[in-house]
PDB file of C-alpha atoms in Angstrom:
ATOM      1  CA  MET X   1       3.230 -33.497   6.057  1.00  0.00           C
ATOM      2  CA  LYS X   2       1.338 -30.703   8.518  1.00  0.00           C
ATOM      3  CA  LEU X   3       0.103 -27.645   6.736  1.00  0.00           C
ATOM      4  CA  SER X   4       0.400 -25.346   9.338  1.00  0.00           C
ATOM      5  CA  PRO X   5      -3.171 -23.818   9.248  1.00  0.00           C
ATOM      6  CA  ASN X   6      -2.730 -19.519   8.466  1.00  0.00           C
ATOM      7  CA  PHE X   7       0.212 -20.022   6.030  1.00  0.00           C
ATOM      8  CA  TYR X   8      -2.077 -20.465   2.980  1.00  0.00           C
ATOM      9  CA  ARG X   9      -4.189 -17.840   4.064  1.00  0.00           C
ATOM     10  CA  ASN X  10      -2.750 -14.487   4.168  1.00  0.00           C
ATOM     11  CA  ARG X  11      -1.154 -12.734   0.965  1.00  0.00           C
ATOM     12  CA  VAL X  12       1.894 -12.730   3.362  1.00  0.00           C
ATOM     13  CA  CYS X  13       3.737 -14.373   5.583  1.00  0.00           C
ATOM     14  CA  LEU X  14       6.555 -13.602   8.006  1.00  0.00           C
ATOM     15  CA  ASN X  15       9.567 -15.555   8.234  1.00  0.00           C
ATOM     16  CA  VAL X  16      11.476 -14.027  12.137  1.00  0.00           C
ATOM     17  CA  LEU X  17      14.613 -16.294  13.498  1.00  0.00           C
ATOM     18  CA  ALA X  18      13.315 -17.992  17.139  1.00  0.00           C
ATOM     19  CA  ALA X  19      16.548 -18.456  19.371  1.00  0.00           C
ATOM     20  CA  SER X  20      14.298 -20.928  21.684  1.00  0.00           C
ATOM     21  CA  HIS X  21      11.631 -23.223  21.821  1.00  0.00           C
ATOM     22  CA  GLN X  22       9.485 -20.263  24.192  1.00  0.00           C
ATOM     23  CA  ASN X  23      10.871 -18.305  21.866  1.00  0.00           C
ATOM     24  CA  ALA X  24       9.668 -19.829  18.915  1.00  0.00           C
ATOM     25  CA  ARG X  25       5.836 -19.804  20.870  1.00  0.00           C
ATOM     26  CA  ASP X  26       6.146 -16.160  21.677  1.00  0.00           C
ATOM     27  CA  VAL X  27       6.867 -14.984  17.548  1.00  0.00           C
ATOM     28  CA  TRP X  28       4.537 -17.593  16.399  1.00  0.00           C
ATOM     29  CA  GLN X  29       1.113 -16.225  18.882  1.00  0.00           C
ATOM     30  CA  ALA X  30       2.854 -12.564  18.661  1.00  0.00           C
ATOM     31  CA  ALA X  31       2.055 -13.090  15.070  1.00  0.00           C
ATOM     32  CA  GLU X  32      -1.180 -14.816  15.537  1.00  0.00           C
ATOM     33  CA  GLY X  33       0.231 -17.692  13.282  1.00  0.00           C
ATOM     34  CA  TYR X  34       1.009 -15.790  10.154  1.00  0.00           C
ATOM     35  CA  VAL X  35       4.868 -17.033  10.159  1.00  0.00           C
ATOM     36  CA  LEU X  36       6.917 -19.317   9.912  1.00  0.00           C
ATOM     37  CA  VAL X  37       9.658 -19.694  12.825  1.00  0.00           C
ATOM     38  CA  GLY X  38      13.319 -20.034  11.393  1.00  0.00           C
ATOM     39  CA  VAL X  39      15.967 -22.491  12.725  1.00  0.00           C
ATOM     40  CA  LEU X  40      19.432 -22.487  11.570  1.00  0.00           C
ATOM     41  CA  SER X  41      21.237 -25.908  10.935  1.00  0.00           C
ATOM     42  CA  LYS X  42      24.316 -23.904  11.258  1.00  0.00           C
ATOM     43  CA  ASN X  43      23.502 -23.602  15.234  1.00  0.00           C
ATOM     44  CA  TYR X  44      24.003 -28.040  15.385  1.00  0.00           C
ATOM     45  CA  PRO X  45      26.684 -30.067  15.342  1.00  0.00           C
ATOM     46  CA  SER X  46      24.643 -32.967  13.318  1.00  0.00           C
ATOM     47  CA  VAL X  47      21.559 -33.628  11.434  1.00  0.00           C
ATOM     48  CA  HIS X  48      20.751 -36.100  14.726  1.00  0.00           C
ATOM     49  CA  ALA X  49      20.642 -33.126  16.782  1.00  0.00           C
ATOM     50  CA  ALA X  50      18.852 -30.815  14.879  1.00  0.00           C
ATOM     51  CA  VAL X  51      16.143 -33.251  14.139  1.00  0.00           C
ATOM     52  CA  SER X  52      15.422 -33.667  17.463  1.00  0.00           C
ATOM     53  CA  ASP X  53      15.421 -30.223  18.479  1.00  0.00           C
ATOM     54  CA  MET X  54      13.255 -28.882  15.169  1.00  0.00           C
ATOM     55  CA  ARG X  55      11.034 -31.553  16.125  1.00  0.00           C
ATOM     56  CA  GLU X  56      10.203 -29.871  19.309  1.00  0.00           C
ATOM     57  CA  TYR X  57       9.565 -26.240  17.444  1.00  0.00           C
ATOM     58  CA  ALA X  58       7.319 -27.854  15.039  1.00  0.00           C
ATOM     59  CA  ARG X  59       5.407 -29.086  17.421  1.00  0.00           C
ATOM     60  CA  LEU X  60       5.270 -25.888  19.558  1.00  0.00           C
ATOM     61  CA  THR X  61       3.907 -24.145  16.416  1.00  0.00           C
ATOM     62  CA  ASP X  62       1.500 -26.073  14.667  1.00  0.00           C
ATOM     63  CA  ASN X  63       4.739 -26.910  12.318  1.00  0.00           C
ATOM     64  CA  ALA X  64       5.385 -23.298  10.823  1.00  0.00           C
ATOM     65  CA  LEU X  65       8.933 -24.276  11.246  1.00  0.00           C
ATOM     66  CA  SER X  66      11.360 -23.182   8.782  1.00  0.00           C
ATOM     67  CA  VAL X  67      14.754 -24.569   8.226  1.00  0.00           C
ATOM     68  CA  GLY X  68      17.227 -22.546   7.897  1.00  0.00           C
ATOM     69  CA  LEU X  69      20.749 -22.709   6.434  1.00  0.00           C
ATOM     70  CA  GLY X  70      21.877 -19.339   8.253  1.00  0.00           C
ATOM     71  CA  ALA X  71      23.324 -16.682   6.425  1.00  0.00           C
ATOM     72  CA  GLY X  72      22.335 -18.219   3.409  1.00  0.00           C
ATOM     73  CA  ASP X  73      25.417 -20.606   3.860  1.00  0.00           C
ATOM     74  CA  PRO X  74      25.895 -22.713   1.147  1.00  0.00           C
ATOM     75  CA  LYS X  75      28.610 -25.296   3.088  1.00  0.00           C
ATOM     76  CA  GLN X  76      24.539 -26.204   4.753  1.00  0.00           C
ATOM     77  CA  SER X  77      22.996 -27.207   2.110  1.00  0.00           C
ATOM     78  CA  ALA X  78      22.841 -30.605   2.622  1.00  0.00           C
ATOM     79  CA  MET X  79      22.419 -30.669   6.016  1.00  0.00           C
ATOM     80  CA  VAL X  80      19.301 -28.779   5.591  1.00  0.00           C
ATOM     81  CA  SER X  81      18.315 -31.108   2.715  1.00  0.00           C
ATOM     82  CA  GLU X  82      18.777 -34.410   5.141  1.00  0.00           C
ATOM     83  CA  ILE X  83      17.088 -32.261   8.281  1.00  0.00           C
ATOM     84  CA  ALA X  84      14.349 -31.678   5.838  1.00  0.00           C
ATOM     85  CA  ALA X  85      13.654 -35.330   4.585  1.00  0.00           C
ATOM     86  CA  LEU X  86      13.000 -37.061   8.240  1.00  0.00           C
ATOM     87  CA  VAL X  87      11.630 -33.690   9.508  1.00  0.00           C
ATOM     88  CA  GLN X  88       8.951 -32.647   6.733  1.00  0.00           C
ATOM     89  CA  PRO X  89       8.518 -29.029   7.904  1.00  0.00           C
ATOM     90  CA  GLN X  90       6.673 -26.101   6.697  1.00  0.00           C
ATOM     91  CA  HIS X  91       9.629 -24.243   4.573  1.00  0.00           C
ATOM     92  CA  VAL X  92      13.193 -25.013   3.392  1.00  0.00           C
ATOM     93  CA  ASN X  93      15.743 -22.848   2.181  1.00  0.00           C
ATOM     94  CA  GLN X  94      17.980 -23.659   0.325  1.00  0.00           C
ATOM     95  CA  VAL X  95      21.219 -22.565  -2.235  1.00  0.00           C
ATOM     96  CA  PHE X  96      19.920 -22.269  -5.617  1.00  0.00           C
ATOM     97  CA  THR X  97      21.798 -25.839  -6.301  1.00  0.00           C
ATOM     98  CA  GLY X  98      19.990 -27.413  -3.470  1.00  0.00           C
ATOM     99  CA  VAL X  99      16.789 -27.215  -4.575  1.00  0.00           C
ATOM    100  CA  GLY X 100      16.431 -30.313  -6.377  1.00  0.00           C
ATOM    101  CA  THR X 101      17.871 -32.367  -3.755  1.00  0.00           C
ATOM    102  CA  SER X 102      16.028 -31.164  -0.938  1.00  0.00           C
ATOM    103  CA  ARG X 103      12.624 -31.802  -3.349  1.00  0.00           C
ATOM    104  CA  ALA X 104      13.485 -35.171  -3.730  1.00  0.00           C
ATOM    105  CA  LEU X 105      14.226 -36.313  -0.167  1.00  0.00           C
ATOM    106  CA  LEU X 106      11.412 -34.345   0.903  1.00  0.00           C
ATOM    107  CA  GLY X 107       9.115 -36.963  -1.265  1.00  0.00           C
ATOM    108  CA  GLN X 108       6.580 -34.597  -1.593  1.00  0.00           C
ATOM    109  CA  GLN X 109       5.322 -31.283  -3.064  1.00  0.00           C
ATOM    110  CA  GLN X 110       3.482 -29.246   0.102  1.00  0.00           C
ATOM    111  CA  THR X 111       6.471 -27.867   1.724  1.00  0.00           C
ATOM    112  CA  LEU X 112       7.422 -25.088   0.599  1.00  0.00           C
ATOM    113  CA  VAL X 113      11.472 -25.258  -0.600  1.00  0.00           C
ATOM    114  CA  ASN X 114      13.096 -21.580  -1.810  1.00  0.00           C
ATOM    115  CA  GLY X 115      16.107 -21.142  -3.748  1.00  0.00           C
ATOM    116  CA  LEU X 116      18.432 -18.984  -3.140  1.00  0.00           C
ATOM    117  CA  ILE X 117      19.441 -15.901  -6.255  1.00  0.00           C
ATOM    118  CA  SER X 118      21.427 -12.562  -5.579  1.00  0.00           C
ATOM    119  CA  PRO X 119      21.418  -9.317  -6.831  1.00  0.00           C
ATOM    120  CA  SER X 120      23.513  -9.319  -9.815  1.00  0.00           C
ATOM    121  CA  GLY X 121      23.964  -5.004 -10.362  1.00  0.00           C
ATOM    122  CA  ARG X 122      22.157  -5.440 -13.133  1.00  0.00           C
ATOM    123  CA  PRO X 123      18.154  -5.062 -13.077  1.00  0.00           C
ATOM    124  CA  GLY X 124      16.427  -8.071 -14.489  1.00  0.00           C
ATOM    125  CA  TRP X 125      19.146 -10.295 -14.172  1.00  0.00           C
ATOM    126  CA  VAL X 126      20.172 -12.404 -10.714  1.00  0.00           C
ATOM    127  CA  ASN X 127      23.235 -14.348  -9.647  1.00  0.00           C
ATOM    128  CA  VAL X 128      22.490 -17.744  -9.805  1.00  0.00           C
ATOM    129  CA  ALA X 129      25.973 -19.623  -8.812  1.00  0.00           C
ATOM    130  CA  THR X 130      24.693 -19.624  -4.961  1.00  0.00           C
ATOM    131  CA  GLY X 131      26.125 -23.003  -4.479  1.00  0.00           C
ATOM    132  CA  PRO X 132      28.924 -24.308  -1.923  1.00  0.00           C
ATOM    133  CA  LEU X 133      31.170 -24.678  -5.679  1.00  0.00           C
ATOM    134  CA  SER X 134      29.504 -22.322  -7.555  1.00  0.00           C
ATOM    135  CA  ALA X 135      29.440 -19.859  -5.169  1.00  0.00           C
ATOM    136  CA  GLN X 136      33.207 -19.511  -5.283  1.00  0.00           C
ATOM    137  CA  ALA X 137      33.598 -19.535  -8.232  1.00  0.00           C
ATOM    138  CA  GLU X 138      32.732 -16.299 -10.301  1.00  0.00           C
ATOM    139  CA  PRO X 139      28.800 -15.251 -10.783  1.00  0.00           C
ATOM    140  CA  ALA X 140      26.339 -16.908 -13.130  1.00  0.00           C
ATOM    141  CA  LEU X 141      24.294 -14.133 -14.360  1.00  0.00           C
ATOM    142  CA  VAL X 142      21.010 -15.168 -15.986  1.00  0.00           C
ATOM    143  CA  PRO X 143      17.652 -13.071 -16.418  1.00  0.00           C
ATOM    144  CA  VAL X 144      15.644 -13.368 -13.471  1.00  0.00           C
ATOM    145  CA  ALA X 145      12.834 -15.339 -15.702  1.00  0.00           C
ATOM    146  CA  SER X 146      15.053 -17.934 -16.369  1.00  0.00           C
ATOM    147  CA  ALA X 147      15.847 -18.378 -13.110  1.00  0.00           C
ATOM    148  CA  ILE X 148      12.436 -18.842 -12.406  1.00  0.00           C
ATOM    149  CA  ALA X 149      12.168 -20.964 -14.772  1.00  0.00           C
ATOM    150  CA  MET X 150      15.162 -23.397 -13.413  1.00  0.00           C
ATOM    151  CA  LEU X 151      13.879 -22.983 -10.184  1.00  0.00           C
ATOM    152  CA  ARG X 152      10.114 -24.631 -11.076  1.00  0.00           C
ATOM    153  CA  ASP X 153      12.345 -27.632 -13.261  1.00  0.00           C
ATOM    154  CA  MET X 154      14.061 -28.634  -9.703  1.00  0.00           C
ATOM    155  CA  GLY X 155      10.750 -27.950  -7.612  1.00  0.00           C
ATOM    156  CA  GLY X 156      11.210 -25.386  -6.107  1.00  0.00           C
ATOM    157  CA  SER X 157       7.907 -23.104  -4.785  1.00  0.00           C
ATOM    158  CA  SER X 158      10.020 -19.249  -4.235  1.00  0.00           C
ATOM    159  CA  VAL X 159      13.202 -17.032  -5.379  1.00  0.00           C
ATOM    160  CA  LYS X 160      14.790 -16.280  -1.812  1.00  0.00           C
ATOM    161  CA  TYR X 161      16.511 -12.722  -3.270  1.00  0.00           C
ATOM    162  CA  TYR X 162      19.848 -12.527  -0.695  1.00  0.00           C
ATOM    163  CA  PRO X 163      21.511 -10.659   0.463  1.00  0.00           C
ATOM    164  CA  MET X 164      19.119  -7.022  -0.670  1.00  0.00           C
ATOM    165  CA  GLY X 165      20.739  -4.619   1.911  1.00  0.00           C
ATOM    166  CA  GLY X 166      17.551  -3.717   2.408  1.00  0.00           C
ATOM    167  CA  THR X 167      16.255  -0.856   0.067  1.00  0.00           C
ATOM    168  CA  ALA X 168      19.826  -0.649  -1.774  1.00  0.00           C
ATOM    169  CA  ARG X 169      18.579  -2.349  -4.182  1.00  0.00           C
ATOM    170  CA  LEU X 170      15.284  -1.508  -4.550  1.00  0.00           C
ATOM    171  CA  ASP X 171      15.123  -1.063  -8.867  1.00  0.00           C
ATOM    172  CA  GLU X 172      16.253  -4.854  -9.330  1.00  0.00           C
ATOM    173  CA  PHE X 173      14.137  -6.020  -7.100  1.00  0.00           C
ATOM    174  CA  SER X 174      11.098  -4.818  -8.246  1.00  0.00           C
ATOM    175  CA  GLU X 175      12.397  -6.526 -11.405  1.00  0.00           C
ATOM    176  CA  VAL X 176      12.220  -9.635  -9.352  1.00  0.00           C
ATOM    177  CA  ALA X 177       9.274  -9.024  -8.382  1.00  0.00           C
ATOM    178  CA  ARG X 178       7.048  -8.630 -11.296  1.00  0.00           C
ATOM    179  CA  ALA X 179       9.127 -11.576 -12.760  1.00  0.00           C
ATOM    180  CA  CYS X 180       7.489 -13.254  -9.683  1.00  0.00           C
ATOM    181  CA  ALA X 181       4.022 -11.941 -10.888  1.00  0.00           C
ATOM    182  CA  GLN X 182       4.202 -13.075 -14.558  1.00  0.00           C
ATOM    183  CA  GLN X 183       5.097 -16.424 -13.415  1.00  0.00           C
ATOM    184  CA  ASP X 184       2.795 -16.892 -10.625  1.00  0.00           C
ATOM    185  CA  PHE X 185       6.088 -17.796  -8.632  1.00  0.00           C
ATOM    186  CA  TRP X 186       6.112 -17.061  -4.963  1.00  0.00           C
ATOM    187  CA  LEU X 187       9.064 -14.249  -3.473  1.00  0.00           C
ATOM    188  CA  GLU X 188      10.837 -13.909  -0.147  1.00  0.00           C
ATOM    189  CA  PRO X 189      13.073 -10.717   0.321  1.00  0.00           C
ATOM    190  CA  THR X 190      15.763 -11.371   2.534  1.00  0.00           C
ATOM    191  CA  GLY X 191      18.318  -9.285   3.879  1.00  0.00           C
ATOM    192  CA  GLY X 192      18.576  -6.013   5.355  1.00  0.00           C
ATOM    193  CA  ILE X 193      14.900  -5.073   5.899  1.00  0.00           C
ATOM    194  CA  ASP X 194      13.468  -3.481   9.035  1.00  0.00           C
ATOM    195  CA  LEU X 195      10.219  -1.954  10.624  1.00  0.00           C
ATOM    196  CA  ALA X 196      11.392   1.699   9.198  1.00  0.00           C
ATOM    197  CA  ASN X 197      11.626   0.144   5.101  1.00  0.00           C
ATOM    198  CA  TYR X 198       9.176  -2.979   5.343  1.00  0.00           C
ATOM    199  CA  ALA X 199       6.148  -1.643   4.156  1.00  0.00           C
ATOM    200  CA  THR X 200       8.281  -0.255   1.118  1.00  0.00           C
ATOM    201  CA  ILE X 201      10.355  -3.213   0.273  1.00  0.00           C
ATOM    202  CA  MET X 202       6.505  -5.140   0.967  1.00  0.00           C
ATOM    203  CA  GLN X 203       4.280  -2.542  -1.329  1.00  0.00           C
ATOM    204  CA  ILE X 204       6.958  -3.061  -4.323  1.00  0.00           C
ATOM    205  CA  ALA X 205       6.345  -6.402  -4.403  1.00  0.00           C
ATOM    206  CA  LEU X 206       2.564  -6.156  -3.284  1.00  0.00           C
ATOM    207  CA  ASP X 207       2.175  -3.507  -6.139  1.00  0.00           C
ATOM    208  CA  ALA X 208       3.453  -5.399  -8.593  1.00  0.00           C
ATOM    209  CA  GLY X 209       1.214  -8.661  -8.498  1.00  0.00           C
ATOM    210  CA  VAL X 210       3.283 -11.380  -6.424  1.00  0.00           C
ATOM    211  CA  SER X 211       0.785 -13.786  -5.156  1.00  0.00           C
ATOM    212  CA  LYS X 212       2.672 -14.616  -2.233  1.00  0.00           C
ATOM    213  CA  ILE X 213       5.571 -12.963  -0.197  1.00  0.00           C
ATOM    214  CA  VAL X 214       7.427 -14.666   2.505  1.00  0.00           C
ATOM    215  CA  PRO X 215       9.684 -11.371   3.853  1.00  0.00           C
ATOM    216  CA  HIS X 216      12.639 -12.450   6.119  1.00  0.00           C
ATOM    217  CA  ILE X 217      13.638 -10.506   8.788  1.00  0.00           C
ATOM    218  CA  TYR X 218      16.131 -11.289  10.902  1.00  0.00           C
ATOM    219  CA  SER X 219      18.703  -9.222  13.027  1.00  0.00           C
ATOM    220  CA  SER X 220      17.020  -5.703  13.357  1.00  0.00           C
ATOM    221  CA  ILE X 221      14.150  -7.525  15.294  1.00  0.00           C
ATOM    222  CA  ILE X 222      16.925  -9.815  17.657  1.00  0.00           C
ATOM    223  CA  ASP X 223      17.253  -7.918  20.758  1.00  0.00           C
ATOM    224  CA  PRO X 224      21.177  -7.734  21.253  1.00  0.00           C
ATOM    225  CA  GLU X 225      21.336  -8.665  24.864  1.00  0.00           C
ATOM    226  CA  THR X 226      19.084 -12.001  24.631  1.00  0.00           C
ATOM    227  CA  GLY X 227      19.508 -13.219  21.090  1.00  0.00           C
ATOM    228  CA  LEU X 228      16.046 -13.546  21.060  1.00  0.00           C
ATOM    229  CA  THR X 229      13.497 -12.454  18.540  1.00  0.00           C
ATOM    230  CA  ARG X 230      11.638  -9.580  20.168  1.00  0.00           C
ATOM    231  CA  PRO X 231       7.105 -10.307  19.713  1.00  0.00           C
ATOM    232  CA  GLN X 232       6.604  -7.136  19.798  1.00  0.00           C
ATOM    233  CA  ASP X 233       8.251  -6.390  16.925  1.00  0.00           C
ATOM    234  CA  VAL X 234       6.426  -9.320  14.788  1.00  0.00           C
ATOM    235  CA  ALA X 235       3.241  -8.020  16.083  1.00  0.00           C
ATOM    236  CA  GLU X 236       4.247  -4.829  14.601  1.00  0.00           C
ATOM    237  CA  LEU X 237       4.970  -6.404  11.404  1.00  0.00           C
ATOM    238  CA  LEU X 238       1.645  -8.377  11.394  1.00  0.00           C
ATOM    239  CA  ARG X 239       0.019  -4.721  12.179  1.00  0.00           C
ATOM    240  CA  VAL X 240       1.940  -3.139   9.464  1.00  0.00           C
ATOM    241  CA  THR X 241       1.096  -6.310   7.379  1.00  0.00           C
ATOM    242  CA  GLN X 242      -2.907  -5.887   7.584  1.00  0.00           C
ATOM    243  CA  GLN X 243      -2.926  -2.404   6.716  1.00  0.00           C
ATOM    244  CA  LEU X 244      -0.918  -2.930   3.208  1.00  0.00           C
ATOM    245  CA  LEU X 245      -3.131  -6.299   2.664  1.00  0.00           C
ATOM    246  CA  LYS X 246      -6.175  -3.511   3.134  1.00  0.00           C
TER     247      LYS X 246
END
């Protein structure tokens, strides 16, 4: 698989959605390549249709492609793994229990595969029951350090912490960031992040010492009339990021 050249050069890489090929190209350019462009598997009727279209997204963005579930939908887990095996993208979004399957089907270690864990209401603990069946069962609460160790066992690259609710759970998020830093594991805060709270959330992760952060900023920067992610907002996120990294 081809590594997007700017992906590893910064401590922070944005993750935003694209609603069309041109929108993908526009946001990629607005972020100067420091971005993963999310395309949701949920929007396609079949793996074949997704693979054909996502290959074009990858071509237009130097493979800065992030294969998404769609609001963390566990029912998309298998489809995401099948798509990833054929497209070989830069980034794969997975539920906790789908990480091992994605890594095995990818057949390589370069693609970033995250594992979705959720807030528990108790700082230092997270819910790992985010899979197709487990999400319908009782929450499975484990110490965040244990969740990270399990992700490593399965071939995961990072924690996708969702849904954060913006700044509603910063005490819990701080503990997740601290654990990621201690284990040198990457972190992807997701849910309710916008231009107003972005810097606050990112500063917590940076101060904790997380080595690589991939914040997902989705609906807040999407034009409600066109459904397209606003390139100017992506450019502003890049500007704020550069300020934070000084």
